[in-house]
PDB file of C-alpha atoms in Angstrom:
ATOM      1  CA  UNK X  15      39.437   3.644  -2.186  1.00 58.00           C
ATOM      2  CA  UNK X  16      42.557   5.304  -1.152  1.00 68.00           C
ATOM      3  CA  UNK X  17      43.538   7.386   1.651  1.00 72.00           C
ATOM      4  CA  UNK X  18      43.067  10.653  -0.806  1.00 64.00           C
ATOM      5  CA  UNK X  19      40.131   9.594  -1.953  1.00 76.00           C
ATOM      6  CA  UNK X  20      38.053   9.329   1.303  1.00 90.00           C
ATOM      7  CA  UNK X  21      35.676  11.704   2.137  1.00 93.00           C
ATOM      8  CA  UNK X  22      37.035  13.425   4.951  1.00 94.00           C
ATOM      9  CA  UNK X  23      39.937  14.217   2.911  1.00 93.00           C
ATOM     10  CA  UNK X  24      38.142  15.452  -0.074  1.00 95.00           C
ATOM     11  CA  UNK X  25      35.677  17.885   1.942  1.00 95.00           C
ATOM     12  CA  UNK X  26      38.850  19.229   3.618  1.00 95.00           C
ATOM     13  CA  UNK X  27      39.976  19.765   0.131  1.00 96.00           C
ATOM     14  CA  UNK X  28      36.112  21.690  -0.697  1.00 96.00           C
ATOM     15  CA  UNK X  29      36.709  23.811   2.424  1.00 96.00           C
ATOM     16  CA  UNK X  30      40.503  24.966   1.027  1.00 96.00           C
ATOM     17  CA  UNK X  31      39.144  25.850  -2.232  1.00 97.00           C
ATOM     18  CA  UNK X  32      36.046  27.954  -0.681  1.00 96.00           C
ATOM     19  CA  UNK X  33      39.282  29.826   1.470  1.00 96.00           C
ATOM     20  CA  UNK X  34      41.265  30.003  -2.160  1.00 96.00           C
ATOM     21  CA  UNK X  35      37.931  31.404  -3.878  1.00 95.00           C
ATOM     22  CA  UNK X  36      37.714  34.123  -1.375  1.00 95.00           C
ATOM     23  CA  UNK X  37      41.396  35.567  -2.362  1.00 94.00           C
ATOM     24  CA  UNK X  38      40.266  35.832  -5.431  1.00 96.00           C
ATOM     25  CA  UNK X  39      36.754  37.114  -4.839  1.00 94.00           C
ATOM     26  CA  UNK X  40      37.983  41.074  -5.396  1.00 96.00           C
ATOM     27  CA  UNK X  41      39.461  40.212  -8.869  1.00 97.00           C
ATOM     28  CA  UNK X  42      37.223  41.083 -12.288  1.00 97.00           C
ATOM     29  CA  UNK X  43      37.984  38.266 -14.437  1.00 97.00           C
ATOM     30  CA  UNK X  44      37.699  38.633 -17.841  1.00 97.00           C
ATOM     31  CA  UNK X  45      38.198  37.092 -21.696  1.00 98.00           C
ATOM     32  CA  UNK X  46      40.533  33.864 -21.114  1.00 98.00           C
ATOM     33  CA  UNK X  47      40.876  34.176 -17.727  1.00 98.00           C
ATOM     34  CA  UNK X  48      37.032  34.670 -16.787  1.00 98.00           C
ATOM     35  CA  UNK X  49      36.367  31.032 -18.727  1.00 98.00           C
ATOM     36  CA  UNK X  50      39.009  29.238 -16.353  1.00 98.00           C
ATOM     37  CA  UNK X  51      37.771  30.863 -13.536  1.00 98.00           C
ATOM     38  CA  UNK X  52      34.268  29.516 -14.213  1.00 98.00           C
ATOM     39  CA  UNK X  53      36.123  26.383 -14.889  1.00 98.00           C
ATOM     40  CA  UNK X  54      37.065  26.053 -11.702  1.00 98.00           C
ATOM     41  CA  UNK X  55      34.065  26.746 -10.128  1.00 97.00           C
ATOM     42  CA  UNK X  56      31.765  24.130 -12.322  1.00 98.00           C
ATOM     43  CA  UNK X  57      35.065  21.883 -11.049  1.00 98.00           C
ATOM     44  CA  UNK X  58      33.970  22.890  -7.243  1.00 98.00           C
ATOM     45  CA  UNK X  59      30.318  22.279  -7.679  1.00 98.00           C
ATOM     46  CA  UNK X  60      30.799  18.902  -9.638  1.00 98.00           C
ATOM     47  CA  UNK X  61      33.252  18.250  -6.388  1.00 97.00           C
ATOM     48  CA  UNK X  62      30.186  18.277  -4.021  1.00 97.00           C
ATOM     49  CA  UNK X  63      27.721  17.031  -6.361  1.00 98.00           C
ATOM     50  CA  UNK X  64      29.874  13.549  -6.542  1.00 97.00           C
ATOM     51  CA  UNK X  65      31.383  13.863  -3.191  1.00 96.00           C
ATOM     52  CA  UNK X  66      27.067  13.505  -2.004  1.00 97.00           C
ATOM     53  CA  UNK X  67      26.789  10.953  -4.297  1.00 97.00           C
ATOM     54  CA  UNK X  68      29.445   8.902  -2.428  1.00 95.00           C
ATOM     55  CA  UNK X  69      31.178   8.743  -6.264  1.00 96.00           C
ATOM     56  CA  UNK X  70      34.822   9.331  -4.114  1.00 95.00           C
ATOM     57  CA  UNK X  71      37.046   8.810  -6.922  1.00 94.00           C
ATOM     58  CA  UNK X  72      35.315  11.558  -9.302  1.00 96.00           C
ATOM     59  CA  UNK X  73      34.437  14.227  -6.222  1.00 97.00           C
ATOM     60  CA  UNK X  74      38.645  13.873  -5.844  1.00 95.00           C
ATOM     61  CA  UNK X  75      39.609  14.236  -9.388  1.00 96.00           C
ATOM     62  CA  UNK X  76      37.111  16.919  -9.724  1.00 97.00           C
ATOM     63  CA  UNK X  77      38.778  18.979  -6.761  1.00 97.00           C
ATOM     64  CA  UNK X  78      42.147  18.808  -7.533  1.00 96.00           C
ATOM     65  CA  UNK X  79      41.526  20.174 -11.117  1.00 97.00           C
ATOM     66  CA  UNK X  80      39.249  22.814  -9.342  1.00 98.00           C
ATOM     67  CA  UNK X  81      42.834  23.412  -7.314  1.00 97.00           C
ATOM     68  CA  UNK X  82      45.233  23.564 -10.359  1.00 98.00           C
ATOM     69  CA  UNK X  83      43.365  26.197 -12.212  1.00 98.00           C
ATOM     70  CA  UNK X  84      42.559  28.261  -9.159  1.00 98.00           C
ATOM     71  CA  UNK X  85      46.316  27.823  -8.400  1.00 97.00           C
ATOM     72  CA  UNK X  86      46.732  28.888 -12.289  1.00 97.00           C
ATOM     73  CA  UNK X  87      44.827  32.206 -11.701  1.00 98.00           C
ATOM     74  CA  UNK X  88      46.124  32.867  -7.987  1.00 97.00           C
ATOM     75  CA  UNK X  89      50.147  32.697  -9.534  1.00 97.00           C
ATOM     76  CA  UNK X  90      48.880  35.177 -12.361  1.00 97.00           C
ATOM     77  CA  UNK X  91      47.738  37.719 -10.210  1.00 96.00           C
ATOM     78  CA  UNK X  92      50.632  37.440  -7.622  1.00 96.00           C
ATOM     79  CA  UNK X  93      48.274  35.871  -4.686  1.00 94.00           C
ATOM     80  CA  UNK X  94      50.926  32.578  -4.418  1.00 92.00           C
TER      81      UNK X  94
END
């Protein structure tokens, strides 16, 4: 296991995508952009749901992609 895949790092990571979620949390998404959104989120819960199983290297991967299309939607809408 790497240093990016331990669990202290990845449930930092959780906590920075709940604080990213909330900038969004005023925003109506719809058609295209609706479907990445929930993307993201199943990303998030699949995050925790292998981060609990101790499954580090899938909890990681599944947080990062949760990042990149939260990142994806926050750019669109002029939030980064």
């Amino acid at each position: 296991m790497t240093e990016l895949e331990s669990p202290e790092k990845i449930a930092k990571d959780i906590a920075k995508l709940e604080r990213n979620l909330n900038q969004v949390a005023h925003i109506e998404f719809v058609g295209k952009e609706k479907e990445v959104y929930d993307r993201a989120i199943d990303y998030w819960n699949d995050s925790k749901y292998y981060l609990e199983k101790e499954d580090m290297r899938t909890a990681f991967g599944c947080i990062e992609y949760s990042h990149g299309l939260l990142d994806a939607l926050r750019m669109i809408h002029g939030i980064i």
